[in-house]
CSV table of C-alpha atoms in Angstrom, one decimal:
chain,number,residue,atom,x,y,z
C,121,UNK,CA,1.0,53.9,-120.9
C,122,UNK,CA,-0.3,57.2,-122.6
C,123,UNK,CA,-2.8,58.8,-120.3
C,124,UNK,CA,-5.7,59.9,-121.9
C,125,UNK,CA,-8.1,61.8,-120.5
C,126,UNK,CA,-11.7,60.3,-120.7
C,127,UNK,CA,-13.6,62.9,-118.6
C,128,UNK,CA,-12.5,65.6,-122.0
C,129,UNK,CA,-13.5,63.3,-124.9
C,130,UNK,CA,-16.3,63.6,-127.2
C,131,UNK,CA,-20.1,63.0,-126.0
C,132,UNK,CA,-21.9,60.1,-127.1
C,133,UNK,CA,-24.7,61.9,-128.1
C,134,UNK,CA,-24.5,64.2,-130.9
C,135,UNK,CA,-26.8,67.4,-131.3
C,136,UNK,CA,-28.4,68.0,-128.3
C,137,UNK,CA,-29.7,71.5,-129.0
C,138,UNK,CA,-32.2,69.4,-131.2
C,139,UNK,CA,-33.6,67.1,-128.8
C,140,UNK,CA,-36.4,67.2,-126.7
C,141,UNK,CA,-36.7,68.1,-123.3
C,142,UNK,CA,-37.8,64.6,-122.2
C,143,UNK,CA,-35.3,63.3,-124.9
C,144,UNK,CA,-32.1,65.4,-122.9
C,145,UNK,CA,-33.5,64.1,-119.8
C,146,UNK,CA,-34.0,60.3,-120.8
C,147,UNK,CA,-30.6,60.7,-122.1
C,148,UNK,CA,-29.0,62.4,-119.4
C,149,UNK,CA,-30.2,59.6,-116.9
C,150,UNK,CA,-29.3,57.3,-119.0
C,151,UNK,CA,-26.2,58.7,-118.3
C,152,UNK,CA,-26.2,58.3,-115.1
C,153,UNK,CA,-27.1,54.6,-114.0
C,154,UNK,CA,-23.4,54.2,-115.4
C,155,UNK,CA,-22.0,55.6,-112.3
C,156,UNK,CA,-22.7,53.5,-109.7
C,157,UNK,CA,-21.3,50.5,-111.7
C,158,UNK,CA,-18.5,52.7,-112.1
C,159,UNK,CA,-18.1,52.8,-107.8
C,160,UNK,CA,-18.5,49.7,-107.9
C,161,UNK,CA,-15.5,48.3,-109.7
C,162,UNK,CA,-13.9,50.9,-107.5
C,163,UNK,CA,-14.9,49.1,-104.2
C,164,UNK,CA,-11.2,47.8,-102.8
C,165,UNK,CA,-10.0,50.7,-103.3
C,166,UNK,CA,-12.6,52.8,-101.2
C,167,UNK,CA,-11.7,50.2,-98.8
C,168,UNK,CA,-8.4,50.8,-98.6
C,169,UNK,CA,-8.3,54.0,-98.2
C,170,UNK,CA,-11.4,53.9,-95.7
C,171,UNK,CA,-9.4,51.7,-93.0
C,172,UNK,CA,-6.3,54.1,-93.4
C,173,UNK,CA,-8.7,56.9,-92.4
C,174,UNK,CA,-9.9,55.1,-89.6
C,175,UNK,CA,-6.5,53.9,-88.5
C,176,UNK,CA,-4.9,57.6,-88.4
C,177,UNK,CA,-8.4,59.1,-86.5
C,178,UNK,CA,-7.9,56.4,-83.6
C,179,UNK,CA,-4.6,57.9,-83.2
C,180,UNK,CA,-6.3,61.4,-83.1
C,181,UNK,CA,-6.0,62.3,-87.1
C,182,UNK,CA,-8.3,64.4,-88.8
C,183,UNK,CA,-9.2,64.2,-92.2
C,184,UNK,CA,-9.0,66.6,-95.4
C,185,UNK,CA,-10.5,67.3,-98.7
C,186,UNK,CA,-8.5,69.4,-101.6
C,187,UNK,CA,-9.7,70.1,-104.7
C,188,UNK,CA,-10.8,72.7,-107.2
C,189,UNK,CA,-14.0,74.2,-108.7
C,190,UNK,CA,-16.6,71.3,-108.3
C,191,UNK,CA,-14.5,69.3,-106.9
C,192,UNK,CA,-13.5,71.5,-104.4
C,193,UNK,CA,-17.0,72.1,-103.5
C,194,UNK,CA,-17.9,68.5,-103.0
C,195,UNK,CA,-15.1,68.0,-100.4
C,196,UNK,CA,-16.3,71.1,-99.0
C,197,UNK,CA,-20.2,69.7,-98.6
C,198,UNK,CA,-19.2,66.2,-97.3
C,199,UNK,CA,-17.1,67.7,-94.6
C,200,UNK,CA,-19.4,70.4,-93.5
C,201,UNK,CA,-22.0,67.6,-93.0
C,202,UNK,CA,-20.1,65.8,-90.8
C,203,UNK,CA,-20.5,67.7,-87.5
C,204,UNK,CA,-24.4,68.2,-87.6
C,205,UNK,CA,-24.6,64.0,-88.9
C,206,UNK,CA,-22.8,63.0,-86.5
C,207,UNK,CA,-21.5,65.1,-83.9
C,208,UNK,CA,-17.7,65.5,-84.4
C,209,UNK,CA,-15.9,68.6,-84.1
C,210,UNK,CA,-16.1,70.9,-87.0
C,211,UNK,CA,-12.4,70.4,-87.5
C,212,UNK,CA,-12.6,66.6,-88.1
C,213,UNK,CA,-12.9,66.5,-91.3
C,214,UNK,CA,-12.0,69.8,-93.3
C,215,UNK,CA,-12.7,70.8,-96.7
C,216,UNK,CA,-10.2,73.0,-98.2
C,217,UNK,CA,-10.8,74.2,-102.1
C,218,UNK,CA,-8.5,75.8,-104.3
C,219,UNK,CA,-9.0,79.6,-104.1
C,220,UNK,CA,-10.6,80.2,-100.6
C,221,UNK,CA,-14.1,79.9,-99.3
C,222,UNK,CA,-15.3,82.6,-102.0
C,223,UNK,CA,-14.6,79.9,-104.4
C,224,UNK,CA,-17.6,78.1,-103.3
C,225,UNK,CA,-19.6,80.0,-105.0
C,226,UNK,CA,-17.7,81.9,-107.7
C,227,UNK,CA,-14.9,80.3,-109.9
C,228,UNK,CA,-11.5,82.4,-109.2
C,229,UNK,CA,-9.7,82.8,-111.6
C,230,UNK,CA,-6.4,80.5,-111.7
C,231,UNK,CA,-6.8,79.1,-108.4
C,232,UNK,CA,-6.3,75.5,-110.0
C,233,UNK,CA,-3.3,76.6,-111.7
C,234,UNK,CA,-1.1,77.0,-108.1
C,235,UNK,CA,0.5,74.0,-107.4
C,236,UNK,CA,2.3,75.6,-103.9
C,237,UNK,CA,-0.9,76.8,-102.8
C,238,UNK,CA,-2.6,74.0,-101.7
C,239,UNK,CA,0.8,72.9,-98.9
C,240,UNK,CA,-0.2,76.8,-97.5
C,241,UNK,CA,-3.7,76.3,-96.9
C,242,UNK,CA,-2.9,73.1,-95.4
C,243,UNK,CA,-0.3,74.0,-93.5
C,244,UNK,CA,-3.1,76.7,-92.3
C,245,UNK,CA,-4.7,74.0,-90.2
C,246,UNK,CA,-1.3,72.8,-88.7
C,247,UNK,CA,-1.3,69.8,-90.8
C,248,UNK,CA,0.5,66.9,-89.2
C,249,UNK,CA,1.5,63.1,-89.7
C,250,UNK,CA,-1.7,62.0,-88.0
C,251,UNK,CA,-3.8,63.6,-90.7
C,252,UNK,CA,-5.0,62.5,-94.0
C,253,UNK,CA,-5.3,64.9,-97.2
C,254,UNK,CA,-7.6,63.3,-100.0
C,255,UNK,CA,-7.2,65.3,-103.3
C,256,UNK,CA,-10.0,65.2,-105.3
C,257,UNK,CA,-9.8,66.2,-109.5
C,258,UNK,CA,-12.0,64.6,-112.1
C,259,UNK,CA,-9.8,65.2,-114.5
C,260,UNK,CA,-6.6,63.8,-112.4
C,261,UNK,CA,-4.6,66.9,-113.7
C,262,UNK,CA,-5.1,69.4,-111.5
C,263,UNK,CA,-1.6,71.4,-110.2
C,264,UNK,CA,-3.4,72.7,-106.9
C,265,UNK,CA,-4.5,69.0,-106.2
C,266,UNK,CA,-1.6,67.0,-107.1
C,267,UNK,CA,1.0,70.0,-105.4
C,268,UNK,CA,-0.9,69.6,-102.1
C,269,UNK,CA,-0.3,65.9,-102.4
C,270,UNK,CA,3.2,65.7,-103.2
C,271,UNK,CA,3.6,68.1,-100.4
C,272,UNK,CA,1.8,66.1,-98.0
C,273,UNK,CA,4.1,63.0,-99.4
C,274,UNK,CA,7.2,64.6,-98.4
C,275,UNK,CA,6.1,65.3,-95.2
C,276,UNK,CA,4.9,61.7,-94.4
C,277,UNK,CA,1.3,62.8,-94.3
C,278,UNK,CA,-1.0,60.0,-95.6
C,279,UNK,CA,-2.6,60.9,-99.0
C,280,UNK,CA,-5.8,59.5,-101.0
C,281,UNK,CA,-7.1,60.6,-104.4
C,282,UNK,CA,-10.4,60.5,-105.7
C,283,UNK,CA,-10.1,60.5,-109.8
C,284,UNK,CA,-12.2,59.8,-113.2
C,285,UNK,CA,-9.9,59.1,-114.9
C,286,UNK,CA,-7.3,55.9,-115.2
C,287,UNK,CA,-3.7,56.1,-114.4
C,288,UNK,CA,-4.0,60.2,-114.1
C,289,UNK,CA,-1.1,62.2,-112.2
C,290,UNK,CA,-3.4,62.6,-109.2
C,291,UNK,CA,-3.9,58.9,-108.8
C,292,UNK,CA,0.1,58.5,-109.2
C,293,UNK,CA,0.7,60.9,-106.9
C,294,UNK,CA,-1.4,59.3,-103.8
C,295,UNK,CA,-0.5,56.7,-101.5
C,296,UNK,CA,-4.0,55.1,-101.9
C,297,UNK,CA,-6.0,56.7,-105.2
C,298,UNK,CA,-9.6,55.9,-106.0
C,299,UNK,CA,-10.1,56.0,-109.5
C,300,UNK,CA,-14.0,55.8,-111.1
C,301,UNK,CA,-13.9,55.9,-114.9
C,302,UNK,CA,-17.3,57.2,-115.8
C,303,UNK,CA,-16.7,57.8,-119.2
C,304,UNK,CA,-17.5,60.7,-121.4
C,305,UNK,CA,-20.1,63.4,-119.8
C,306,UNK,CA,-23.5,64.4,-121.8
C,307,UNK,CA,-22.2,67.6,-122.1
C,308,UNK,CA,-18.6,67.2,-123.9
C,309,UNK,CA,-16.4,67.8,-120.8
C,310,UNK,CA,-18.7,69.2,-118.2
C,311,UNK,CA,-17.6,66.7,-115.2
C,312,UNK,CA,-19.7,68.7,-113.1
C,313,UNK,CA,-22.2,65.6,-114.4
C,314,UNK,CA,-21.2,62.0,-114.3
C,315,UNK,CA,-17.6,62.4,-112.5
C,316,UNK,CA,-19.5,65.1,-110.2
C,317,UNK,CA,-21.8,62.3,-109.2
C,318,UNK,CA,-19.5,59.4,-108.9
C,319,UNK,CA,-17.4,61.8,-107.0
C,320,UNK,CA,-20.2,62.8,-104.4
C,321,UNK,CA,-21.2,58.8,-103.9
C,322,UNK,CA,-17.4,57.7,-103.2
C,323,UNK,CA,-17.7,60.7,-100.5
C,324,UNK,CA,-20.3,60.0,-98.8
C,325,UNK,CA,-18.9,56.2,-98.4
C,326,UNK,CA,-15.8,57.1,-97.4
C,327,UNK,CA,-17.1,60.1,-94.7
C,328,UNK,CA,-20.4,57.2,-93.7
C,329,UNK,CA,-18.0,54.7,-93.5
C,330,UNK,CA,-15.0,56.1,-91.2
C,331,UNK,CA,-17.7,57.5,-89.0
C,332,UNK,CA,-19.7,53.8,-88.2
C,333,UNK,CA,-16.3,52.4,-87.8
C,334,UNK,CA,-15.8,55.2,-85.0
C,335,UNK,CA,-18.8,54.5,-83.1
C,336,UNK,CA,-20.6,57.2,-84.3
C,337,UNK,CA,-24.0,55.3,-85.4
C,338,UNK,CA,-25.7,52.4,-83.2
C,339,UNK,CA,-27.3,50.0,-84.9
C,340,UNK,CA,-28.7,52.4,-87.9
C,341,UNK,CA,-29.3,55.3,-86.3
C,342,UNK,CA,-27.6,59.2,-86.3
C,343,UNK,CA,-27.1,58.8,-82.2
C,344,UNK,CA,-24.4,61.9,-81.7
C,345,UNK,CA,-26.3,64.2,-84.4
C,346,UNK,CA,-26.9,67.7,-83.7
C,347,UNK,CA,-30.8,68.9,-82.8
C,348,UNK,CA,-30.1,71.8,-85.2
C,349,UNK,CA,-33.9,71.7,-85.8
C,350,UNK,CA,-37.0,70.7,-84.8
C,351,UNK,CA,-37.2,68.0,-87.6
C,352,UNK,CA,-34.2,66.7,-86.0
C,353,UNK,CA,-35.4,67.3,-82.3
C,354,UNK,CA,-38.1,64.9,-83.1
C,355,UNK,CA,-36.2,62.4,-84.8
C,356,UNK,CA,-34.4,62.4,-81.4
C,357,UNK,CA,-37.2,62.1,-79.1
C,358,UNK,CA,-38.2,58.8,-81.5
C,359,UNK,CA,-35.2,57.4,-81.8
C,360,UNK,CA,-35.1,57.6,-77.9
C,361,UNK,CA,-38.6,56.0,-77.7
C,362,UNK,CA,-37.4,53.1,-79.8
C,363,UNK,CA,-34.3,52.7,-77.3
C,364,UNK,CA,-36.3,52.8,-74.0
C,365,UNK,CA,-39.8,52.2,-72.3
C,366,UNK,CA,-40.4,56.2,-72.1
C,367,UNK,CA,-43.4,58.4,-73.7
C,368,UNK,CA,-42.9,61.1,-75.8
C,369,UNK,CA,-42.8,63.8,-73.6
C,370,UNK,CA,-40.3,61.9,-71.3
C,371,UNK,CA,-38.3,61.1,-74.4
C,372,UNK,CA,-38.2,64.9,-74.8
C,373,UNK,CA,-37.2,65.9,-71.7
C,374,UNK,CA,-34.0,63.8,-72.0
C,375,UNK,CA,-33.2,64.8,-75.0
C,376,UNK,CA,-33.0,68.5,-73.6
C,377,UNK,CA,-31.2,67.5,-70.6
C,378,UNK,CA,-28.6,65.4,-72.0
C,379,UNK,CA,-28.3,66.8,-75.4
C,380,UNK,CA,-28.1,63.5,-77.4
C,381,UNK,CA,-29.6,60.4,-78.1
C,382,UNK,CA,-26.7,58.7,-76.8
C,383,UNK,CA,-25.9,60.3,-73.8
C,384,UNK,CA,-30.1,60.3,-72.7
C,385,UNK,CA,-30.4,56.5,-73.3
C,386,UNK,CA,-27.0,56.0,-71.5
C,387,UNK,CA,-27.8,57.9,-68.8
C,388,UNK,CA,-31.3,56.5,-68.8
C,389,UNK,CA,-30.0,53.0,-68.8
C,390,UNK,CA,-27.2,53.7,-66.0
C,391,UNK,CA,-30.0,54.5,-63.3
């Protein structure tokens, strides 16, 4: 089967310099209700990969993102999210991105192109047959991606792909790939846009997902969260109302001694 690369072909819309500003914007969201139909057909294999996750983090795994330019920074945003949603360690769930932390916010030049590079920052973090590496690539091409993968293959670590496009190298390459097939971007090859989005949404489920089946939420609430803030504080203190017969200043007084929601209802409870 010839690969072919629909993230790179041709937009549907022609002349956009010409259009409106509500017109680019209709269009653009247009655009955009097309993804999460897109996720959707991509369910089973979230799934998949989800309870692998799980699986190798009961046996004390953590779990990593590699990627490149906005890819690369996705990973990077769903894992640093992780500790202060649901209070994990901060090496849980790791987001590594082709080029260094600097390429978060400036592209470096090449860093995609280095298909050894990716093993050596993984191998940075002691990377072992616990873990899980998830490469993530719109375009399904990327060397540093599918390198760190084929890496991690040899050394029986547990790989995953996130991809836009069918049948890529990247999806070939992982044990268990994802693949959402947005289709052509707005922009002619910006998959900042549509694969950028479907991208972020598979994320989130997969990161949501591995953390409820870890005991990390009760019932629908952020229980282990950090208080980083005093937004959060009060969500606490509520949340701790809801869970026991306690005013709101009681409520706050075990959410500074015990330091969660958890552990001041459980310790509430226990009396």
């Amino acid at each position: 089967m010839t690969f072919i690369k629909t993230t790179e072909q041709s937009s549907k819309y022609e002349h956009l310099e010409t259009m409106s500003v509500s017109e680019l914007l209709s269009n653009i969201n247009q655009e955009d209700k097309t993804v999460p139909l897109a996720v959707e057909k991509a369910l089973p294999q979230i799934e998949t990969l989800v309870n692998q996750i799980v699986a190798k983090m009961k046996l004390g795994g953590r779990l990593f993102y590699i990627g490149a330019g906005t890819s690369g920074r996705l990973g990077v945003v769903d894992a640093s999210e992780c500790p202060p949603t649901f209070g994990v360690p901060s090496d849980l769930v790791n987001g590594i991105i082709a080029g260094g932390d600097k390429a978060i916010r400036r592209a470096v030049e090449n860093a995609e192109d280095d298909a050894n590079q990716a093993w050596i920052d993984l191998q940075e973090h002691n990377i072992n047959e616990n873990d899980v590496v998830v490469g993530i690539a719109a375009s399904g091409t990327t060397p540093y991606v599918i390198g760190g993968l084929q890496a991690c293959n040899q050394n029986n670590i547990l790989t995953g792909s996130i991809s836009c496009n069918a049948e890529s190298p990247l999806s070939k390459t992982a044990k268990f790939p994802i693949d959402v097939v947005v289709g052509p971007e707005f922009v002619t090859g910006s998959s900042r846009m549509k694969a950028g989005t479907a991208q972020k949404l598979v994320l989130n489920m997969i990161s949501t997902a591995t953390m409820i089946q870890l005991g990390k939420v009760k019932g629908n609430k952020m229980v282990d969260m950090q208080l980083s803030n005093s937004k959060l504080v009060d969500r606490g203190v509520k949340m701790i109302m809801v869970e026991i017969p306690v005013s709101y200043d009681e409520a706050a007084k075990l959410l500074a001694k015990y330091g969660s929601v958890r552990k001041a209802v459980d310790h509430y409870n226990d009396k």
